[in-house]
């Protein structure tokens, strides 16, 4: 600091660096997390102007009380069958995650990411969207694929990068691409899918289509420039798109304060862009469903984009490469005031007399067996690490539609090298 | 020390010496970075000198440029080199040209650290070698160490440097040297001379290459992980190669390169980055310009292929001893 800039009558400036409330070893108390009652939030007509309900960007839309009763204006009054389907899809996602996480720990693949605790975000949305609406997910929305009936073995083949992997082992495990299921190719670069979703939605509108787009990112990723470019385009052109911000409190080791959570909500980002903003209970599958349905109706009736903040909690590590006990209190996941999304919907159905503990246990067993069987099937196609499953020269295919001469030359060079070295399977040269 | 510890030590030494040095980036604060390169620094130097940032690479570099304009010496981390692209505009159009366009009124004395390169099953978004993008930009320095000892000395020099520097850390050799054979356990740095790292201050000037092995038959130009693969290759082939570890690409120690190629008359260039327009092309041109009459064989390049980094085929992609050996045999034939 130069002396010239020091003004004797002013206090020195100070830099504020956010700090999460709890660190490893701290006792956890989430008393200051406001959990309003289910009838606190009004449900505007989908034709209302976005600036007429700014309050919804700061509240918390909820349908399920913590005791399992549903209520309030947002209650979608789903049939028991529809709710049981959602419950099942959440349980399937959890069973799938559990098994694949273990497969990574057993050295069968290089990497995995769970969505434990935030399953309602994908499942509620998938239930509310039309099957041909286009999803631009981040890496924690495997629940959308499972909801839409994607084959478990196909998903696992991708995770194992084996010879059944239609992406030919090119992508990291979990970075699916499933055009047939309205699921855009996942990028490892955060939030690049946001403007792309807007572009797809703008194209759909320009062509007079009826399909809309939806996209997801974490709260940490809202800091990326792409997020803001997407909001601007969506606002300007009233793109039929739904922006989902999954606020699961943590971005690897950085708490949500490093994305701006100390100052405002993530749904409030919408306000500055003139976009409809909703902050919802992300552990409440019915609230996710209701909010998505509402946002989809706005999009489909040319009312433009909606930004939904899903207030939830990442109960597991960021990925298999992460150890959350290094940076947050081990007490957090259990103390999280919005509970477990599966337990909440289960209790609701039980309360309605539409479900019971025994059926739930039987379902869990059935799903676990189903996932186990799929795993066995997928492993017949090989697991990552057991040699090469794709012919090595496929590496050069698909860079361009037609292989240009320089790649053909490099491919030939590689074939010759391998032949001279007598290496036909795995192994580097 | 391993390379991560050496890098940590460089920042530690510089933060202790100069209160203007600050460290910032995604997860670098309390947690100490996803590769642990900044572990312990926040506890030691406080939150205003070592802090986590929002996840926005253009923001991280843009803010670092502003801090540099104030007079600080920011050492921002980009978590993986693959994520440096959102920051390109701030690096290329701003940091790199600030001194020039303001005639020295403002400068950007920043050192951007970032792990790069493949060999850890990172797939196409955790494996790239983008150094060629930066060496093409006037106003940026690009530095790549191959041992813990060099990493510390070079990082200290980069932090002391008044110009913006891209400091790429070969993550494959963070924990130990690598001989190019993915299925052999990697050795520990403790058994390697480059792993002997003094605790306190020392610097290795940017733009000084290191002849890591003297030889008479052929010059191998390499940097980062490839120095170790090249070393291993010539040991198994029994070729008397001279290996030059470039250590910094810009500024480039062309004198050392020229002297070596003039002595051996042959040159093989090795890097992991894609081939077309890679730094190997620049090296080849400069060697040709200066050593044409001394060359006894055409210059050979061993590089990654012009494809994105494939997850499951990464070991087929990664330049290993066979590929380097073939190039050596080819230049030795003439
Ligand atoms: C452009 C870019 N920068 C950095 C990273 C490294 N990275 C991967 S995930 C992640 C944290 C993301 O957190 P958040 O957006 O909150 O999503 P969550 O993982 O919590 O679902 C980071 C920093 C990346 N993948 N891409």
XYZ file of N, CA and C and ligand atoms in Angstrom, chain A residues 113 118 138-140 188-190 217-222 224 246 248 250-252 314 318, chain B residues 26-27 55 57 79-80 83 86 126, ligand 1:
119
model
N -19.619 -40.277 -10.520
C -20.229 -39.177 -9.770
C -21.642 -39.556 -9.369
N -29.911 -35.646 -4.096
C -30.522 -34.684 -5.017
C -31.229 -35.386 -6.176
N -25.891 -31.327 -16.834
C -24.506 -31.410 -16.369
C -24.300 -32.877 -15.960
N -23.276 -33.151 -15.146
C -22.920 -34.551 -14.914
C -23.721 -35.235 -13.805
N -24.676 -34.545 -13.159
C -25.362 -35.186 -12.040
C -26.847 -35.431 -12.343
N -17.270 -31.894 -20.072
C -16.563 -31.762 -18.797
C -16.324 -30.299 -18.446
N -16.499 -29.417 -19.411
C -16.284 -27.991 -19.166
C -17.575 -27.383 -18.657
N -17.517 -26.840 -17.478
C -18.727 -26.421 -16.789
C -19.520 -25.358 -17.547
N -27.193 -26.784 -14.215
C -25.813 -26.608 -13.764
C -25.821 -26.491 -12.250
N -24.661 -26.603 -11.649
C -24.569 -26.454 -10.205
C -24.507 -24.986 -9.822
N -24.729 -24.694 -8.530
C -24.697 -23.287 -8.119
C -23.305 -22.699 -8.311
N -22.278 -23.529 -8.118
C -20.919 -23.029 -8.312
C -20.717 -22.577 -9.748
N -21.312 -23.301 -10.669
C -21.116 -23.033 -12.091
C -21.841 -21.781 -12.566
N -22.742 -21.237 -11.759
C -23.430 -20.013 -12.195
C -22.450 -18.857 -12.306
N -19.719 -18.973 -14.009
C -19.108 -18.981 -15.336
C -19.786 -17.971 -16.265
N -28.846 -26.253 -9.724
C -28.910 -27.221 -8.636
C -28.021 -26.712 -7.501
N -26.695 -27.385 -4.526
C -26.484 -28.476 -3.555
C -25.440 -28.074 -2.509
N -22.426 -27.198 -2.248
C -20.978 -27.342 -2.370
C -20.562 -27.507 -3.822
N -19.477 -26.836 -4.180
C -18.830 -27.025 -5.486
C -17.425 -27.544 -5.166
N -17.211 -28.823 -5.344
C -16.042 -29.499 -4.785
C -15.868 -28.998 -3.347
N -25.691 -31.887 -1.527
C -24.896 -32.984 -2.087
C -24.413 -33.852 -0.936
N -17.922 -34.957 -4.083
C -18.128 -34.391 -5.415
C -18.059 -35.485 -6.477
N -9.903 -21.891 -7.939
C -10.974 -22.773 -7.480
C -10.416 -23.808 -6.503
N -10.925 -23.820 -5.308
C -10.580 -24.816 -4.278
C -9.154 -24.710 -3.731
N -16.229 -20.031 -9.640
C -15.827 -20.881 -10.764
C -16.027 -20.107 -12.055
N -13.202 -18.893 -14.982
C -11.796 -18.742 -15.350
C -11.531 -17.361 -15.939
N -7.703 -24.894 -12.533
C -7.716 -26.247 -11.950
C -7.178 -27.336 -12.886
N -7.537 -27.257 -14.148
C -6.971 -28.111 -15.194
C -6.729 -27.205 -16.407
N -9.383 -26.136 -18.770
C -10.398 -25.134 -18.409
C -9.868 -23.717 -18.538
N -11.934 -20.539 -21.257
C -12.796 -19.377 -20.962
C -11.984 -18.140 -20.593
N -9.564 -33.495 -19.252
C -8.596 -33.410 -18.151
C -7.214 -33.859 -18.615
C -14.672 -24.661 -16.966
C -14.411 -25.576 -15.822
N -13.743 -25.130 -14.732
C -13.473 -25.960 -13.708
C -13.876 -27.257 -13.735
C -13.534 -28.194 -12.571
N -14.744 -28.536 -11.822
C -15.468 -29.641 -12.112
S -16.834 -29.777 -11.191
C -16.483 -28.363 -10.334
C -17.411 -27.883 -9.262
C -18.787 -27.584 -9.782
O -19.645 -27.295 -8.739
P -21.185 -26.990 -8.947
O -21.379 -26.176 -10.177
O -21.709 -26.419 -7.698
O -21.842 -28.401 -9.255
P -21.931 -29.708 -8.334
O -20.697 -30.508 -8.602
O -22.055 -29.264 -6.939
O -23.129 -30.469 -8.795
C -15.285 -27.810 -10.790
C -14.670 -26.583 -10.255
C -14.575 -27.698 -14.882
N -15.031 -28.960 -14.984
N -14.834 -26.842 -15.893
